[in-house]
Coordinates of C-alpha atoms in Angstrom, one line a residue:
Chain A
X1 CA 38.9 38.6 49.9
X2 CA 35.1 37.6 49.6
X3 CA 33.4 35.9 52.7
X4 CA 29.4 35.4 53.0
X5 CA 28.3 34.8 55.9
X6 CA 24.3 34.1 56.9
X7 CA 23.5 35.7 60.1
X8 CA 19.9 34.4 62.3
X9 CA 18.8 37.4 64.1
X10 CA 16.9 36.4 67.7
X11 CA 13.1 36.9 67.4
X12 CA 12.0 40.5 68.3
X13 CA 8.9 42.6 69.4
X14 CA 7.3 44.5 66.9
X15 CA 9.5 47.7 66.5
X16 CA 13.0 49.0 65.5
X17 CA 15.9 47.7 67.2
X18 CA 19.8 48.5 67.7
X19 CA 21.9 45.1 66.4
X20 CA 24.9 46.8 65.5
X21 CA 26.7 44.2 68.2
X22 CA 24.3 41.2 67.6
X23 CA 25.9 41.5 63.9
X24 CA 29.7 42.1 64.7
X25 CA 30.1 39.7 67.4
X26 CA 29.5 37.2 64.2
X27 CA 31.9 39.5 61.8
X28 CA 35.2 38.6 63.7
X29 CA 36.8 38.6 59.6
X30 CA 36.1 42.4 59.6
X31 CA 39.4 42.8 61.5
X32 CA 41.3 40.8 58.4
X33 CA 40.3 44.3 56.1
X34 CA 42.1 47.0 55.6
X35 CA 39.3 48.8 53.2
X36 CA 36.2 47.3 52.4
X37 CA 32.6 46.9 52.1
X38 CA 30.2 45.0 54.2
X39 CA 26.7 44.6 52.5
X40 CA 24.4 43.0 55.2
X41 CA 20.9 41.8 52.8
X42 CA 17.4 40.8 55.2
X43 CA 15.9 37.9 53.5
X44 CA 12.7 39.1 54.2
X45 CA 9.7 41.4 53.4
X46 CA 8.0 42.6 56.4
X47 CA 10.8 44.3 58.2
X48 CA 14.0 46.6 57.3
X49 CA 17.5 47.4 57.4
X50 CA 18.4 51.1 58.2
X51 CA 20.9 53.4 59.9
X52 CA 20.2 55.8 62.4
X53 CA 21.1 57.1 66.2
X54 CA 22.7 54.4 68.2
X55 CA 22.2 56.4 71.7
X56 CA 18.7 57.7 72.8
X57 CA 16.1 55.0 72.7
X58 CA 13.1 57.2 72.1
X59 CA 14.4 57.7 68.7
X60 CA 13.5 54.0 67.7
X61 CA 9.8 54.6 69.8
X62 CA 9.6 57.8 68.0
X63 CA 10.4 56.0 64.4
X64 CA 7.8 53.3 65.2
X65 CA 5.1 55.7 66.5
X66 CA 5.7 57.7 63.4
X67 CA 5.5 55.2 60.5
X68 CA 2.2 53.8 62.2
X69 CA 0.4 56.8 61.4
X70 CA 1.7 57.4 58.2
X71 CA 0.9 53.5 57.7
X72 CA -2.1 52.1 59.9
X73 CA -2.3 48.9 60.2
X74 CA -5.6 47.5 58.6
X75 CA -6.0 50.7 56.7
X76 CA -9.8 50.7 54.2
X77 CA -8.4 50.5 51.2
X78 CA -5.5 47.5 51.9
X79 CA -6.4 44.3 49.8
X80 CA -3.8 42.3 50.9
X81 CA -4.8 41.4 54.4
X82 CA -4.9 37.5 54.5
X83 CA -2.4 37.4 57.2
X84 CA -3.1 40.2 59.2
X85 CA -3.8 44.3 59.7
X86 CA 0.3 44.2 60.3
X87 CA 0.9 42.6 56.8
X88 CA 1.0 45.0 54.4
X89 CA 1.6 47.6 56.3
X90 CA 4.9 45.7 56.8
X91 CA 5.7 45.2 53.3
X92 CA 5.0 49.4 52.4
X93 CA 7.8 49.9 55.0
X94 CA 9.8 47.2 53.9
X95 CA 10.0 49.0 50.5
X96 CA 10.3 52.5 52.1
X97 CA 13.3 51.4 54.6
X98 CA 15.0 49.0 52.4
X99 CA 16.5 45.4 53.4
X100 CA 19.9 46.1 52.6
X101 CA 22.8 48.4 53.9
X102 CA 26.2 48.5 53.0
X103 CA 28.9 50.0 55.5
X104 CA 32.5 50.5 54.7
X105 CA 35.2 48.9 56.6
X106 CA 38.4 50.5 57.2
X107 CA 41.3 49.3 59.4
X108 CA 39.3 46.2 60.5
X109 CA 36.7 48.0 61.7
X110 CA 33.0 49.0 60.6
X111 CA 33.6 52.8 59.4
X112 CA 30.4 53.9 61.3
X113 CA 29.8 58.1 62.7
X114 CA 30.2 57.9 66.5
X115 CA 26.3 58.4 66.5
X116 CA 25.3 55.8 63.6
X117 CA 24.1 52.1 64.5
X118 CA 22.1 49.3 62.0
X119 CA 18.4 49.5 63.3
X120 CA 16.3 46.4 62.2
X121 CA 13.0 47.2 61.9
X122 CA 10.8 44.3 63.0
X123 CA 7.4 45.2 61.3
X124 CA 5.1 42.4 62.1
X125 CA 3.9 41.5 65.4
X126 CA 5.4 38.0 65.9
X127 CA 8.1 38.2 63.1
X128 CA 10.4 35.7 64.2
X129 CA 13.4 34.7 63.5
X130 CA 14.9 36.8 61.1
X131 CA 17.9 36.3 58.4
X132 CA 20.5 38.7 57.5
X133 CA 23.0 37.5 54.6
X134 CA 26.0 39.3 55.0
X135 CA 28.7 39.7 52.3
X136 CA 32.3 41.3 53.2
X137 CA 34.9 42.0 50.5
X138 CA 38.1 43.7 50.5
X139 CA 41.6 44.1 50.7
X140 CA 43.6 42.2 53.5
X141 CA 45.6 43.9 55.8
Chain B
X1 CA 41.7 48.9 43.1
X2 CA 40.3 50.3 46.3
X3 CA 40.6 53.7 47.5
X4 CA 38.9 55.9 50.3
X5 CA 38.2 59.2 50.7
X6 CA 36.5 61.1 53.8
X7 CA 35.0 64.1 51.8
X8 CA 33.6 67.1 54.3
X9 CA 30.5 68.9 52.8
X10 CA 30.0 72.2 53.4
X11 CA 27.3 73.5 55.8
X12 CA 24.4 73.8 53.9
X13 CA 20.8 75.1 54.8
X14 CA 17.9 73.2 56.0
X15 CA 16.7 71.0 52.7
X16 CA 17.6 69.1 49.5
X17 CA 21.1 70.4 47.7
X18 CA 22.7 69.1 44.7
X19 CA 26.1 67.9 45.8
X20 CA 27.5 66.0 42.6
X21 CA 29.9 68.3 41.3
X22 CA 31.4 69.3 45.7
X23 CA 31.9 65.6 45.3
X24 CA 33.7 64.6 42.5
X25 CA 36.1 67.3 42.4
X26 CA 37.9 65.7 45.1
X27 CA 37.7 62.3 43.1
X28 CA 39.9 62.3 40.2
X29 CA 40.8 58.8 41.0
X30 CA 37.2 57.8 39.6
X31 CA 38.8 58.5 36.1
X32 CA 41.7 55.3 36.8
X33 CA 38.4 52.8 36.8
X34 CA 37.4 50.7 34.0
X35 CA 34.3 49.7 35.8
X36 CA 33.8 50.1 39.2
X37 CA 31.5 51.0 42.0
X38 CA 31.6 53.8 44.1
X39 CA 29.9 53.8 47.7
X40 CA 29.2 57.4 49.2
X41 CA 27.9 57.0 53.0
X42 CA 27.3 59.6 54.8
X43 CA 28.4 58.8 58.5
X44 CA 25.6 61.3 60.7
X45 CA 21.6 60.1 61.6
X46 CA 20.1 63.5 60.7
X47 CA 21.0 64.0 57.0
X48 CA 20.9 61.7 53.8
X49 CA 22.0 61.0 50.2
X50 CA 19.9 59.7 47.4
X51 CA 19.3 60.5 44.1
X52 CA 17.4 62.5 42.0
X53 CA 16.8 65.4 39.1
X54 CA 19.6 67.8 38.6
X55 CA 18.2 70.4 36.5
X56 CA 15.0 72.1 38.1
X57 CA 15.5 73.2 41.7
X58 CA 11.4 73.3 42.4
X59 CA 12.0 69.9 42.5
X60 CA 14.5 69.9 45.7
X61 CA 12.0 72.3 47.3
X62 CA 9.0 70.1 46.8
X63 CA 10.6 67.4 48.3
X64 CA 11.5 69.7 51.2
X65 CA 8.2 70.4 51.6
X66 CA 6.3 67.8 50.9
X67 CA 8.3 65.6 53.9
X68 CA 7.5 68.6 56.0
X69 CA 3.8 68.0 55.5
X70 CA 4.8 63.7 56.0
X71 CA 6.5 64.0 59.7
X72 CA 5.8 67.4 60.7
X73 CA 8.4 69.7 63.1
X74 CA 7.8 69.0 67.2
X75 CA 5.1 67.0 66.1
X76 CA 3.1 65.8 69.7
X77 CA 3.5 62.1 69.7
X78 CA 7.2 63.0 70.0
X79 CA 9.1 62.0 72.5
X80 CA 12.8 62.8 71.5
X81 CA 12.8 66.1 71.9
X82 CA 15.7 67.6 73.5
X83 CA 17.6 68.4 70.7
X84 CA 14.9 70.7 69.6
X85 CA 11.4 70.2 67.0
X86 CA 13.8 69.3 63.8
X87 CA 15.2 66.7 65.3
X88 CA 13.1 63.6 65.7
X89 CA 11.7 64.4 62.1
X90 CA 15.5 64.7 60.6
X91 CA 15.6 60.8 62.2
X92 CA 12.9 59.7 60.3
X93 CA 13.6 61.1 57.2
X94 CA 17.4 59.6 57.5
X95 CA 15.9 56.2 57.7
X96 CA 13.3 57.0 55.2
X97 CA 15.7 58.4 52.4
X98 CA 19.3 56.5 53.3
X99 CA 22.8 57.2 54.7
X100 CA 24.0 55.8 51.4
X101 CA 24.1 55.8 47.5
X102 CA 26.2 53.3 45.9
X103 CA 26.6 53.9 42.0
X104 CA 28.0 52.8 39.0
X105 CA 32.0 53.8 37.5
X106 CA 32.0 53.1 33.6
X107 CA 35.3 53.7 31.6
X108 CA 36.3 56.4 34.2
X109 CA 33.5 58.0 35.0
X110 CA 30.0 57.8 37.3
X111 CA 27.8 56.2 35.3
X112 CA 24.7 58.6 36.3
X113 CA 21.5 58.8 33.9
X114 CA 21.1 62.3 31.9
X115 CA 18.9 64.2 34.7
X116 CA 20.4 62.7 37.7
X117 CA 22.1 64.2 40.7
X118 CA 23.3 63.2 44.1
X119 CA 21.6 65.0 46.9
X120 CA 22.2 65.7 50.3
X121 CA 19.4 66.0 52.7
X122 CA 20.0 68.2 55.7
X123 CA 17.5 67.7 57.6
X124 CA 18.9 69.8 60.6
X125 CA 18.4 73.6 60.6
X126 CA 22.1 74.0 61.7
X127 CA 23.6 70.8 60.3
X128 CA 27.6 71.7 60.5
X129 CA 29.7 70.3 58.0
X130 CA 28.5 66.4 57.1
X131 CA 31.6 63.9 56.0
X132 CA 30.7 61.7 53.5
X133 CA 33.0 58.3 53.7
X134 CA 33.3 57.7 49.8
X135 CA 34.8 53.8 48.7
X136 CA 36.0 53.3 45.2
X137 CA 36.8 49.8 44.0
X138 CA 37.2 48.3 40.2
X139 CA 39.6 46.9 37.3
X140 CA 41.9 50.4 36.8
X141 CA 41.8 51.3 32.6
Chain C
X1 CA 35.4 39.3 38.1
X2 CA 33.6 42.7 37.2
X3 CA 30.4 43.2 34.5
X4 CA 28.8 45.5 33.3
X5 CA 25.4 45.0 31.5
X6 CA 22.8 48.0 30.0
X7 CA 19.4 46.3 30.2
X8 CA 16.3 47.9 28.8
X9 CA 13.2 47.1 30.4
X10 CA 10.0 47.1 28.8
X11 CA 7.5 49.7 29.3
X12 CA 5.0 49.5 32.1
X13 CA 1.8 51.0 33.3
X14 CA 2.2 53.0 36.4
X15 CA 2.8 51.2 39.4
X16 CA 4.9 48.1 41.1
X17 CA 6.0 45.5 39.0
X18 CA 7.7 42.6 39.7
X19 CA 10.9 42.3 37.2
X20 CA 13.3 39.7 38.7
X21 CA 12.9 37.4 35.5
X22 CA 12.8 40.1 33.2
X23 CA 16.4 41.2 34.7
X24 CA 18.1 37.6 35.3
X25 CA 17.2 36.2 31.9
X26 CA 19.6 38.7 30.6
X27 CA 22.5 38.3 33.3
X28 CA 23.4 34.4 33.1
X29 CA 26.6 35.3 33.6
X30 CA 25.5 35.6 37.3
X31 CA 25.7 31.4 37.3
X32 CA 30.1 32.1 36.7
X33 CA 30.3 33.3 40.3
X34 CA 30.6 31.4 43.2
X35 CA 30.8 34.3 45.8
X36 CA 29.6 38.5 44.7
X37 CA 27.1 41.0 44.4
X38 CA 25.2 42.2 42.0
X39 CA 24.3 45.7 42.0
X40 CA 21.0 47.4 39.8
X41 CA 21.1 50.7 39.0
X42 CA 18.1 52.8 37.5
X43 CA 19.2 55.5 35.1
X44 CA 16.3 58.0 36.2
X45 CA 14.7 60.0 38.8
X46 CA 10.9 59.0 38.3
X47 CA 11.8 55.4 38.7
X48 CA 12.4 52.6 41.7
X49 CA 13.9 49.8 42.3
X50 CA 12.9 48.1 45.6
X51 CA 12.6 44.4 47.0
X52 CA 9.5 43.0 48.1
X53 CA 6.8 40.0 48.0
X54 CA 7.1 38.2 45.0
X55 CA 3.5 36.2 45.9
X56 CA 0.7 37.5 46.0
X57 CA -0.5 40.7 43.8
X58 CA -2.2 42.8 45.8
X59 CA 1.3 43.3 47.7
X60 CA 2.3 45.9 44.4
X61 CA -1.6 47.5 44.2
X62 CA -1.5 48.2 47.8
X63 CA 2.0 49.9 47.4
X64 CA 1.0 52.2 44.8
X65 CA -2.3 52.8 46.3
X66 CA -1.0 54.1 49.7
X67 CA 2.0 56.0 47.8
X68 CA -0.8 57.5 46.2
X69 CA -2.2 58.9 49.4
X70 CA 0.7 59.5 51.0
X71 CA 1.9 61.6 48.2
X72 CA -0.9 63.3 45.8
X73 CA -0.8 63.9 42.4
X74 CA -0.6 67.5 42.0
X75 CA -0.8 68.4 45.3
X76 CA -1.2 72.0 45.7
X77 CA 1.8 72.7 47.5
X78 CA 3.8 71.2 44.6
X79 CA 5.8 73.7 42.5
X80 CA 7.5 71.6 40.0
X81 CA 4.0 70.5 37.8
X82 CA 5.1 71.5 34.1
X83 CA 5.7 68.0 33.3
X84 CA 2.3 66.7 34.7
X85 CA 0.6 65.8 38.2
X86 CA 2.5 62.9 37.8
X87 CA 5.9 64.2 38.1
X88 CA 6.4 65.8 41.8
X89 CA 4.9 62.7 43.5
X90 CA 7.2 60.8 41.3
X91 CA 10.6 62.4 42.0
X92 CA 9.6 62.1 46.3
X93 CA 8.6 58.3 45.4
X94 CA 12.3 57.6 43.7
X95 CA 14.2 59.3 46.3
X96 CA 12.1 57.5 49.0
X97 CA 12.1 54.0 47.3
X98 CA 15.5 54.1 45.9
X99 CA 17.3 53.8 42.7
X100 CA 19.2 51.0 43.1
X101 CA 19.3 47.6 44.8
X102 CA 22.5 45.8 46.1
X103 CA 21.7 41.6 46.0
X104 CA 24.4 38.7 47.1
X105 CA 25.0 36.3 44.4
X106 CA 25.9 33.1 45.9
X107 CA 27.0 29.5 43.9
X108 CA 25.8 31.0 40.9
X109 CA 22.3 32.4 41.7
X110 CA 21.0 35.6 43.8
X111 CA 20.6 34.9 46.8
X112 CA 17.0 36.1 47.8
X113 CA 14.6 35.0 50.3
X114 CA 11.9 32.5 49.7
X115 CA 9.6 35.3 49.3
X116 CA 11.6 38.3 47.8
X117 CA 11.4 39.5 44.4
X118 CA 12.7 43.3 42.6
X119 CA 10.2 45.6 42.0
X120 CA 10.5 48.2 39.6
X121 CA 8.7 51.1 40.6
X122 CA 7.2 52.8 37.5
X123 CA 5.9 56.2 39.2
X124 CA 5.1 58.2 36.0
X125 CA 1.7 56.6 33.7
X126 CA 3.8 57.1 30.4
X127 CA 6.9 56.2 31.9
X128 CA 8.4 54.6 28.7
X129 CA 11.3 52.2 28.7
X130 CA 13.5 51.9 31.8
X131 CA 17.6 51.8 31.7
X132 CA 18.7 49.5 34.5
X133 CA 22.5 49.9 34.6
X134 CA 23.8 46.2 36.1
X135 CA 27.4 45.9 37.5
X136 CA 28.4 42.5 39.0
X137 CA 31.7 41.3 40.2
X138 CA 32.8 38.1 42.7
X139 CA 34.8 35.7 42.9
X140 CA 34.8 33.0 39.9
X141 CA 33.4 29.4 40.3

């Protein structure tokens, strides 16, 4: 079984965010799969797609906090700043994150670690809506 | 064909190991694929897979090292703490490097260039035992 | 329907380049497939393969110009240096960027954004010629 399926994701703050349930509350065919794959592709180049801890919040603060100092917006030597200090600092950690993850489904469910959850980083300050193509294929139960 | 395989790795030291070979021995079915993918995903937020050289081990410790230097242990602008000064940055660098690799199967067997290597990243001093969630799928030989 | 495709890219001065054309003028096969994924795989471990702008330039001399700071050519910390100053930074840049990309294919085309392209990440300054092993399978037209 293939099924595509484009997902819009609600406008965000600048940031990472948890939308593990913003995604499956869309995926009700996940629960037709007994083994699979679910590869879920941003359209986009100023934020991410990433997995990390689904619990404490000051992890995605942290994250955030972190990547601006490794990355500062507006940074001397950027060329690229037509549309802002944010801009290509967004695209260096679009590149560095990735905008595609791919999660295995087993027994209808997202295999995910009790800990894991799909972060989208948002990395411009008024990214808007943003577009996640998702592609599930697999055997039916 | 699709098959899948929890795999449990063995504890393993703070840094970057070489874990091809503690893979595939517990995936003969690899060698039943025609052509195939293989998805490895590592289901924990303070460790990673990717790939990279399998020959000189200087280069797993520069890499240690040189992340060490990016997103330094209990750096101050921290705020998830609790778990102790390796944890935020073992976030970070899950995000940064990837839960998962996803790589080619080629008349039974990973298709890997000559000098390349799966790695696991533990980025925890005591990391456990990390279970990789490994899905096969292809047109069987 | 799975492919399987070796595709030899030309060489490249170091840095970001953008390759989509250069890779889907040899895959029209992806036009046979109404639903799939199509799934990139660099053969080596001083390489990437990442998506981002596809516009404007400055987007890929940026990138390699903060890589470049972030991680130093022969950085005195760096053990592994037989091979050049070149080398260490480019083993952390492949693990960090990625080997591979994962796209949808969908009604015969990839389905990327408006504004997305691949990049190929040439991290080495004689890199040479790049293997990109490409592996597609969906659902027929």
């Amino acid at each position: 079984m293939w099924l595509q399926k484009r997902i819009i994701l609600k406008p965000k703050p600048r940031g990472f965010h948890l939308v593990t349930e913003e995604l499956l509350e869309r995926l009700p065919e996940i629960g037709q799969l007994r083994v699979g794959l679910a590869h879920f592709f941003l359209q986009h180049t100023s934020a991410s797609l990433s997995i990390n801890e689904n619990a404490d919040p000051s992890v995605r603060r942290d994250l955030e906090l972190h990547l601006r100092r490794l990355i500062p917006d507006g940074a001397a030597h950027f060329a690229h700043r037509l549309e802002g200090p944010d801009d290509m600092p967004a695209h260096l950690k679009a590149s560095l994150l990735g905008a595609a993850v791919t999660l295995p489904i087993a027994d209808g469910r997202l295999s995910l670690g009790t800990w894991q959850g799909i972060y989208l980083g948002e990395h411009r300050e008024h990214g808007g809506p943003r577009t996640v193509l998702v592609t599930l294929h697999g055997d039916a139960r």
